[in-house]
Tab-separated table of C-alpha atoms and ligand atoms in Angstrom:
chain	number	residue	atom	x	y	z
A	68	MET	CA	-86.520	-6.416	1.494
A	69	THR	CA	-82.907	-6.920	0.314
A	70	ARG	CA	-83.121	-8.231	-3.267
A	71	LYS	CA	-80.813	-10.819	-3.798
A	72	HIS	CA	-79.849	-10.537	-7.593
A	73	LEU	CA	-80.425	-8.453	-10.528
A	74	ILE	CA	-80.650	-10.115	-13.876
A	75	GLY	CA	-83.486	-8.242	-15.524
A	76	THR	CA	-85.557	-5.571	-13.764
A	77	ASP	CA	-88.575	-7.743	-15.406
A	78	GLU	CA	-87.727	-9.899	-12.400
A	79	TRP	CA	-88.315	-7.028	-9.804
A	80	SER	CA	-91.806	-5.692	-8.966
A	81	ASP	CA	-93.338	-2.848	-9.811
A	82	ASP	CA	-92.882	-1.379	-6.756
A	83	GLU	CA	-89.438	-2.415	-6.222
A	84	ILE	CA	-88.665	-0.662	-9.805
A	85	ARG	CA	-90.278	2.300	-8.642
A	86	SER	CA	-88.868	2.460	-5.282
A	87	ILE	CA	-84.878	2.363	-7.082
A	88	LEU	CA	-86.079	4.850	-9.884
A	89	ALA	CA	-87.291	7.358	-6.927
A	90	ARG	CA	-84.123	6.498	-4.600
A	91	ALA	CA	-81.967	7.245	-7.999
A	92	SER	CA	-83.758	10.292	-8.381
A	93	GLU	CA	-82.739	11.926	-4.646
A	94	LEU	CA	-79.145	10.631	-4.964
A	95	LYS	CA	-78.930	12.996	-8.542
A	96	ALA	CA	-80.673	15.499	-6.353
A	97	GLY	CA	-77.499	15.419	-3.551
A	98	ALA	CA	-79.452	13.000	-1.015
A	99	ALA	CA	-76.781	11.828	1.365
A	100	GLY	CA	-76.315	8.325	0.214
A	101	ASP	CA	-75.634	5.040	2.510
A	102	SER	CA	-72.409	3.725	3.250
A	103	PHE	CA	-70.626	1.370	1.290
A	104	THR	CA	-67.185	1.553	4.004
A	105	GLY	CA	-65.618	-1.565	4.042
A	106	LYS	CA	-67.376	-3.307	1.396
A	107	ALA	CA	-66.586	-4.239	-2.246
A	108	LEU	CA	-68.056	-4.835	-5.622
A	109	VAL	CA	-66.498	-7.377	-7.854
A	110	MET	CA	-66.982	-6.761	-11.606
A	111	VAL	CA	-65.956	-9.174	-13.790
A	112	PHE	CA	-65.775	-7.945	-17.643
A	113	PHE	CA	-65.887	-10.414	-20.099
A	114	ASN	CA	-66.419	-7.708	-22.675
A	115	PRO	CA	-65.566	-4.412	-23.175
A	116	SER	CA	-67.107	-1.189	-21.640
A	117	LEU	CA	-66.498	2.593	-20.871
A	118	ARG	CA	-69.881	3.712	-19.518
A	119	THR	CA	-71.058	0.706	-17.009
A	120	ARG	CA	-67.133	0.110	-15.546
A	121	THR	CA	-66.819	3.840	-15.322
A	122	SER	CA	-70.197	4.641	-13.644
A	123	PHE	CA	-69.932	1.628	-11.142
A	124	GLU	CA	-66.693	2.115	-10.007
A	125	VAL	CA	-67.530	5.871	-9.260
A	126	ALA	CA	-70.670	4.676	-7.580
A	127	MET	CA	-68.720	2.818	-5.482
A	128	ALA	CA	-66.381	5.520	-4.352
A	129	ARG	CA	-68.812	7.746	-3.925
A	130	HIS	CA	-70.485	6.064	-1.310
A	131	GLY	CA	-66.966	5.063	0.537
A	132	GLY	CA	-66.369	1.374	-1.032
A	133	HIS	CA	-64.183	-0.193	-3.313
A	134	ALA	CA	-64.666	-1.587	-6.953
A	135	VAL	CA	-62.578	-4.432	-8.074
A	136	ILE	CA	-62.222	-5.008	-12.085
A	137	LEU	CA	-61.852	-8.379	-13.877
A	138	GLU	CA	-61.156	-9.047	-17.495
A	139	PRO	CA	-60.675	-12.561	-17.428
A	140	GLY	CA	-58.035	-13.547	-20.249
A	141	ARG	CA	-56.603	-10.437	-19.309
A	142	GLY	CA	-54.335	-10.049	-15.975
A	143	ALA	CA	-57.443	-12.759	-14.559
A	144	TRP	CA	-57.436	-16.464	-15.863
A	145	THR	CA	-59.561	-17.205	-18.596
A	146	ILE	CA	-62.844	-18.801	-17.137
A	147	GLU	CA	-64.161	-21.825	-18.748
A	148	THR	CA	-67.894	-21.151	-18.652
A	149	ARG	CA	-69.814	-24.584	-19.458
A	150	SER	CA	-70.544	-27.294	-17.284
A	151	GLY	CA	-69.555	-30.818	-17.594
A	152	VAL	CA	-66.684	-30.120	-19.729
A	153	VAL	CA	-63.093	-31.482	-19.560
A	154	MET	CA	-60.813	-28.380	-19.274
A	155	ASP	CA	-58.041	-29.332	-21.300
A	156	GLY	CA	-57.883	-26.340	-23.062
A	157	GLU	CA	-57.030	-22.623	-22.860
A	158	ALA	CA	-59.086	-22.135	-19.985
A	159	VAL	CA	-57.797	-22.928	-16.082
A	160	GLU	CA	-60.677	-21.723	-14.091
A	161	HIS	CA	-64.131	-22.755	-13.892
A	162	ILE	CA	-66.913	-20.590	-13.346
A	163	VAL	CA	-68.054	-22.266	-10.344
A	164	GLU	CA	-64.999	-22.002	-8.417
A	165	ALA	CA	-64.362	-17.843	-10.019
A	166	ALA	CA	-68.035	-16.953	-8.691
A	167	ARG	CA	-67.570	-19.088	-5.574
A	168	VAL	CA	-64.147	-17.383	-4.336
A	169	LEU	CA	-65.210	-13.842	-5.517
A	170	GLY	CA	-68.497	-13.839	-3.405
A	171	ARG	CA	-66.248	-14.263	-0.497
A	172	TYR	CA	-64.220	-11.524	-1.352
A	173	GLY	CA	-66.858	-8.880	-2.361
A	174	GLU	CA	-70.434	-7.806	-0.950
A	175	ALA	CA	-71.540	-8.206	-4.493
A	176	VAL	CA	-70.465	-9.389	-7.651
A	177	ALA	CA	-71.573	-7.883	-11.139
A	178	VAL	CA	-70.856	-9.556	-15.050
A	179	ARG	CA	-70.661	-8.607	-18.053
A	180	ALA	CA	-71.070	-11.478	-20.726
A	181	PHE	CA	-72.346	-10.948	-24.223
A	182	PRO	CA	-73.470	-14.129	-26.501
A	183	SER	CA	-70.408	-16.376	-27.084
A	184	THR	CA	-72.628	-19.050	-28.475
A	185	ASP	CA	-73.794	-19.695	-32.340
A	186	THR	CA	-77.279	-20.630	-31.655
A	187	TRP	CA	-79.870	-17.977	-29.662
A	188	ALA	CA	-81.705	-21.033	-28.170
A	189	GLU	CA	-78.367	-21.533	-25.941
A	190	ALA	CA	-77.380	-17.664	-25.677
A	191	ARG	CA	-81.085	-16.657	-24.182
A	192	ARG	CA	-80.615	-18.620	-21.565
A	193	ASP	CA	-77.879	-15.979	-19.949
A	194	GLU	CA	-75.974	-19.198	-18.519
A	195	VAL	CA	-72.922	-17.028	-17.765
A	196	VAL	CA	-74.561	-14.699	-15.741
A	197	ARG	CA	-76.819	-16.698	-14.103
A	198	GLY	CA	-73.865	-19.115	-13.414
A	199	PHE	CA	-72.352	-16.428	-11.192
A	200	ALA	CA	-75.826	-15.597	-9.455
A	201	ARG	CA	-75.984	-19.840	-8.823
A	202	HIS	CA	-72.612	-19.822	-6.925
A	203	ALA	CA	-71.092	-16.607	-5.874
A	204	GLY	CA	-73.312	-16.558	-2.530
A	205	VAL	CA	-73.804	-12.924	-2.789
A	206	PRO	CA	-76.215	-10.686	-4.809
A	207	THR	CA	-75.076	-10.628	-8.683
A	208	ILE	CA	-75.432	-7.616	-11.205
A	209	ASN	CA	-75.883	-8.336	-14.849
A	210	MET	CA	-74.053	-5.521	-16.459
A	211	GLU	CA	-75.212	-7.249	-19.617
A	212	SER	CA	-75.814	-10.500	-21.046
A	213	ALA	CA	-77.524	-11.802	-24.246
A	214	ARG	CA	-80.853	-11.010	-23.380
A	215	ARG	CA	-81.012	-8.216	-20.545
A	216	HIS	CA	-79.269	-5.182	-19.791
A	217	PRO	CA	-80.911	-4.017	-16.404
A	218	CYS	CA	-78.946	-1.163	-15.482
A	219	GLN	CA	-79.320	0.453	-18.606
A	220	GLY	CA	-82.955	0.096	-18.807
A	221	LEU	CA	-83.343	2.098	-15.284
A	222	ALA	CA	-80.914	4.805	-16.511
A	223	ASP	CA	-83.480	4.769	-19.529
A	224	ALA	CA	-86.424	4.996	-17.441
A	225	LEU	CA	-85.138	7.728	-15.164
A	226	THR	CA	-84.679	9.538	-17.842
A	227	LEU	CA	-87.884	8.903	-19.436
A	228	GLN	CA	-89.014	10.105	-15.811
A	229	GLU	CA	-87.315	13.268	-16.174
A	230	ASN	CA	-88.108	14.259	-19.468
A	231	LEU	CA	-91.889	13.475	-19.838
A	232	GLY	CA	-92.990	13.334	-16.249
A	233	GLU	CA	-92.942	10.706	-13.256
A	234	ARG	CA	-95.834	8.418	-15.019
A	235	PRO	CA	-95.699	8.886	-18.381
A	236	GLN	CA	-98.753	6.922	-19.551
A	237	SER	CA	-100.276	7.598	-23.114
A	238	ARG	CA	-96.657	8.610	-24.576
A	239	ARG	CA	-95.167	7.077	-27.042
A	240	PHE	CA	-92.337	5.536	-26.860
A	241	VAL	CA	-90.699	4.233	-30.490
A	242	LEU	CA	-87.864	1.221	-29.864
A	243	ALA	CA	-86.559	1.844	-33.338
A	244	TRP	CA	-84.453	-0.644	-34.712
A	245	SER	CA	-81.134	1.002	-36.761
A	246	TRP	CA	-78.666	-0.781	-39.480
A	247	HIS	CA	-75.142	-1.237	-38.078
A	248	PRO	CA	-72.852	-3.020	-39.643
A	249	ARG	CA	-72.565	-5.907	-36.994
A	250	ALA	CA	-75.346	-8.213	-35.502
A	251	LEU	CA	-75.740	-6.644	-32.120
A	252	PRO	CA	-77.371	-8.646	-28.743
A	253	THR	CA	-80.824	-7.884	-27.788
A	254	ALA	CA	-80.616	-7.114	-24.313
A	255	VAL	CA	-80.400	-3.266	-24.764
A	256	PRO	CA	-83.557	-3.114	-26.758
A	257	ALA	CA	-85.445	-5.078	-24.327
A	258	SER	CA	-84.258	-3.821	-21.717
A	259	ALA	CA	-85.078	-0.244	-22.839
A	260	ALA	CA	-88.745	-1.466	-24.084
A	261	LEU	CA	-89.304	-3.163	-20.705
A	262	ALA	CA	-88.438	0.001	-19.174
A	263	ALA	CA	-90.815	2.285	-21.109
A	264	ALA	CA	-93.512	-0.804	-20.442
A	265	ARG	CA	-92.493	0.016	-16.325
A	266	LEU	CA	-93.829	3.461	-17.065
A	267	GLY	CA	-96.949	2.960	-18.435
A	268	MET	CA	-95.912	3.988	-21.937
A	269	GLU	CA	-97.296	2.789	-25.258
A	270	VAL	CA	-94.293	1.325	-26.508
A	271	VAL	CA	-93.699	0.502	-30.539
A	272	VAL	CA	-90.940	-1.431	-31.780
A	273	ALA	CA	-90.311	-0.812	-35.287
A	274	ARG	CA	-88.236	-3.197	-37.010
A	275	PRO	CA	-87.814	-4.593	-40.245
A	276	PRO	CA	-89.495	-7.786	-41.090
A	277	GLY	CA	-87.510	-10.727	-39.636
A	278	TYR	CA	-86.297	-8.816	-36.746
A	279	ASP	CA	-88.838	-9.282	-34.034
A	280	LEU	CA	-87.268	-9.556	-30.882
A	281	ASP	CA	-87.121	-12.971	-28.627
A	282	ALA	CA	-91.068	-13.955	-28.354
A	283	ASP	CA	-90.673	-14.513	-24.432
A	284	ASP	CA	-89.139	-11.133	-24.030
A	285	MET	CA	-91.836	-9.604	-26.029
A	286	ALA	CA	-94.465	-11.371	-23.922
A	287	SER	CA	-92.391	-10.059	-20.774
A	288	ILE	CA	-92.457	-6.310	-22.144
A	289	GLY	CA	-96.223	-6.758	-22.889
A	290	ALA	CA	-97.423	-7.946	-19.260
A	291	VAL	CA	-95.654	-5.221	-17.679
A	292	ALA	CA	-96.849	-2.601	-20.138
A	293	ARG	CA	-100.335	-3.732	-19.514
A	294	ARG	CA	-99.877	-4.337	-15.650
A	295	ASN	CA	-98.972	-0.849	-15.375
A	296	GLY	CA	-101.680	0.824	-18.192
A	297	GLY	CA	-99.537	0.922	-20.919
A	298	SER	CA	-99.210	-1.346	-24.461
A	299	VAL	CA	-97.000	-2.718	-27.067
A	300	SER	CA	-97.031	-3.089	-30.753
A	301	VAL	CA	-94.823	-3.942	-33.608
A	302	THR	CA	-94.882	-2.356	-36.889
A	303	ASP	CA	-92.306	-2.338	-40.040
A	304	ASP	CA	-93.036	1.439	-40.724
A	305	LEU	CA	-90.499	3.253	-39.081
A	306	ASP	CA	-91.367	6.892	-40.128
A	307	SER	CA	-95.110	6.416	-38.998
A	308	ALA	CA	-94.130	5.231	-35.757
A	309	VAL	CA	-91.706	8.057	-35.159
A	310	SER	CA	-94.318	10.735	-36.402
A	311	GLY	CA	-95.744	12.325	-33.452
A	312	ALA	CA	-93.508	10.066	-31.187
A	313	ASP	CA	-92.188	11.661	-27.480
A	314	ALA	CA	-89.187	9.344	-27.378
A	315	VAL	CA	-87.434	7.966	-30.026
A	316	TYR	CA	-84.997	5.261	-28.758
A	317	ALA	CA	-82.391	3.955	-31.888
A	318	LYS	CA	-81.187	0.373	-31.500
A	319	SER	CA	-79.881	-1.862	-34.000
A	320	TRP	CA	-79.824	-5.861	-33.013
A	321	GLY	CA	-78.959	-8.947	-34.981
A	322	CYS	CA	-81.937	-11.132	-36.874
A	323	LEU	CA	-82.586	-14.187	-34.200
A	324	ASP	CA	-83.147	-16.432	-36.789
A	325	ASP	CA	-79.772	-16.087	-38.477
A	326	PHE	CA	-78.065	-16.018	-34.837
A	327	GLY	CA	-74.231	-17.066	-35.138
A	328	ASP	CA	-74.515	-17.055	-39.067
A	329	PHE	CA	-73.190	-13.215	-39.602
A	330	GLU	CA	-72.825	-13.694	-43.301
A	331	GLU	CA	-76.333	-14.760	-43.599
A	332	GLU	CA	-77.413	-11.950	-41.476
A	333	ALA	CA	-75.628	-8.962	-43.094
A	334	VAL	CA	-77.376	-10.149	-46.215
A	335	ARG	CA	-80.955	-9.875	-44.671
A	336	ARG	CA	-79.798	-6.675	-42.986
A	337	ALA	CA	-78.378	-4.935	-46.244
A	338	PRO	CA	-81.740	-3.334	-47.560
A	339	TYR	CA	-82.558	-1.499	-44.425
A	340	ARG	CA	-79.413	1.214	-44.506
A	341	ASP	CA	-81.850	3.757	-44.418
A	342	TRP	CA	-83.183	2.952	-40.736
A	343	ILE	CA	-81.261	5.477	-39.413
A	344	ILE	CA	-82.626	8.602	-37.048
A	345	ASN	CA	-82.146	12.014	-38.653
A	346	GLU	CA	-83.279	15.304	-38.266
A	347	ASP	CA	-86.213	14.481	-40.749
A	348	ARG	CA	-87.607	12.230	-38.402
A	349	MET	CA	-87.015	13.750	-35.277
A	350	SER	CA	-88.590	16.898	-36.212
A	351	SER	CA	-91.811	14.688	-36.958
A	352	THR	CA	-91.983	13.808	-33.332
A	353	ARG	CA	-94.755	15.214	-31.307
A	354	ASP	CA	-94.313	18.851	-31.700
A	355	GLY	CA	-90.826	18.416	-33.274
A	356	ALA	CA	-89.648	17.753	-29.898
A	357	GLY	CA	-89.285	13.975	-29.195
A	358	ILE	CA	-86.403	13.035	-27.049
A	359	PHE	CA	-83.659	10.495	-28.657
A	360	LEU	CA	-82.151	8.310	-26.380
A	361	HIS	CA	-79.383	5.551	-27.188
A	362	CYS	CA	-77.312	3.577	-24.733
A	363	LEU	CA	-74.102	4.098	-26.399
A	364	PRO	CA	-71.507	4.001	-27.950
A	365	VAL	CA	-73.539	4.745	-31.363
A	366	ARG	CA	-72.046	4.968	-34.237
A	367	ARG	CA	-72.472	8.180	-36.000
A	368	ASN	CA	-74.129	8.604	-39.207
A	369	VAL	CA	-74.912	4.799	-39.214
A	370	VAL	CA	-77.544	4.705	-36.687
A	371	VAL	CA	-78.366	8.409	-35.962
A	372	THR	CA	-77.031	11.251	-37.603
A	373	ASP	CA	-74.673	13.983	-36.273
A	374	GLY	CA	-77.731	16.573	-36.521
A	375	VAL	CA	-79.845	14.714	-34.030
A	376	LEU	CA	-76.838	13.786	-31.220
A	377	ASP	CA	-75.863	17.337	-31.420
A	378	GLY	CA	-78.993	18.867	-32.045
A	379	PRO	CA	-82.029	19.819	-29.377
A	380	TRP	CA	-83.582	16.562	-29.572
A	381	SER	CA	-80.754	14.482	-28.041
A	382	ARG	CA	-80.895	13.044	-24.125
A	383	VAL	CA	-77.887	10.871	-24.673
A	384	THR	CA	-75.437	12.174	-22.425
A	385	GLN	CA	-78.516	13.063	-19.312
A	386	GLU	CA	-79.161	8.928	-20.202
A	387	ALA	CA	-75.399	7.777	-19.183
A	388	GLU	CA	-75.262	10.264	-16.618
A	389	ASN	CA	-78.310	8.481	-15.131
A	390	ARG	CA	-76.530	5.179	-14.967
A	391	LEU	CA	-74.888	6.111	-11.898
A	392	HIS	CA	-77.596	7.465	-9.862
A	393	ALA	CA	-79.800	4.159	-10.934
A	394	GLN	CA	-76.703	1.978	-10.050
A	395	ARG	CA	-76.169	3.928	-6.791
A	396	ALA	CA	-79.732	3.218	-5.667
A	397	VAL	CA	-79.036	-0.436	-6.818
A	398	LEU	CA	-76.155	-1.025	-4.805
A	399	GLU	CA	-77.279	0.922	-2.203
A	400	THR	CA	-80.197	-2.244	-1.689
A	401	MET	CA	-78.184	-4.977	-2.694
A	402	ILE	CA	-75.135	-4.554	-0.590
A	403	ALA	CA	-75.940	-2.023	2.368
A	404	GLY	CA	-79.424	-3.623	2.618
A	405	ARG	CA	-81.420	-0.785	2.007
A	406	LYS	CA	-85.010	-1.663	2.128
A	407	ILE	CA	-87.008	-1.080	-1.419
B	617	LIG	N1	-74.227	1.460	-22.794
B	617	LIG	C1	-73.446	0.746	-22.015
B	617	LIG	O1	-73.513	-0.154	-21.235
B	617	LIG	O2	-71.974	1.398	-22.107
B	617	LIG	P1	-70.676	0.518	-22.357
B	617	LIG	O3	-70.610	-0.688	-23.039
B	617	LIG	O4	-69.831	1.457	-22.522
B	617	LIG	O5	-70.268	-0.151	-20.684
């Protein structure tokens, strides 16, 4: 079956995700990829990127296709993303026309749109990426929204499999909240936890009080974990969580109760500056050999120490490389019609 959209991996079945991961592994090992000759992926970046942009461009080129990059407000018209507004402000193009037109040019559209509102109730709807999906008329790929970063999650899952085995059930995956100078979105942590849950791992979310992920996202992570023989739990004891862990995934995110109130959030976050992944914590993982993951970009010696990033635990470069292979597999099914 050719899949219509990729907004979050939790909207795809276990079999579909397993198939994508297996194909990504084959492609990484050198299997001939399906041809994208004459096909285009139109990528719309409302926010900056290094890995997502480069890996998608290279993926399209690797299969003989073409990627078009648009940055609204920087060489492309500013896009109004709200419905029903009187467009007498700065934006000259509406998301409806933009999506409809781009869908006529490309076989798929990909969108990165971080939250741009002050309320979590609104941001959590992921209206921009879902708006493109509604109007483009072609498969739409979420390149990171407020709640999901599915391509990152697929790369995370592939990296876990490569290091811990194809079905790392009963292995512990710790999603470790980290201090950061800014309140960041929850797309990556939710997607990473979904990735580990999909592999049937024991998922432990270690976060300070008040830093729970969205309740629906936690329910989704729990459902995926249980279906695959895993579990999910939450703790505010980072050291106990990391001790004996097989994988530690550091990521910062903002308190959803303070969403949009960055000054208040910074005050709440201030006591947790020691929530950093360092060599001592990694040495306490299973046999001192747990793996360290992060989606990147990462602030050295804020989220994780130099010693961890440059030490034997780190798999962050492998994880970033896996973006390329996971996305090649996604594109094969979404624009070349490969059955999954
Ligand atoms: N991990 C990730 O999405 O990286 P970029 O923000 O650089 O694309």
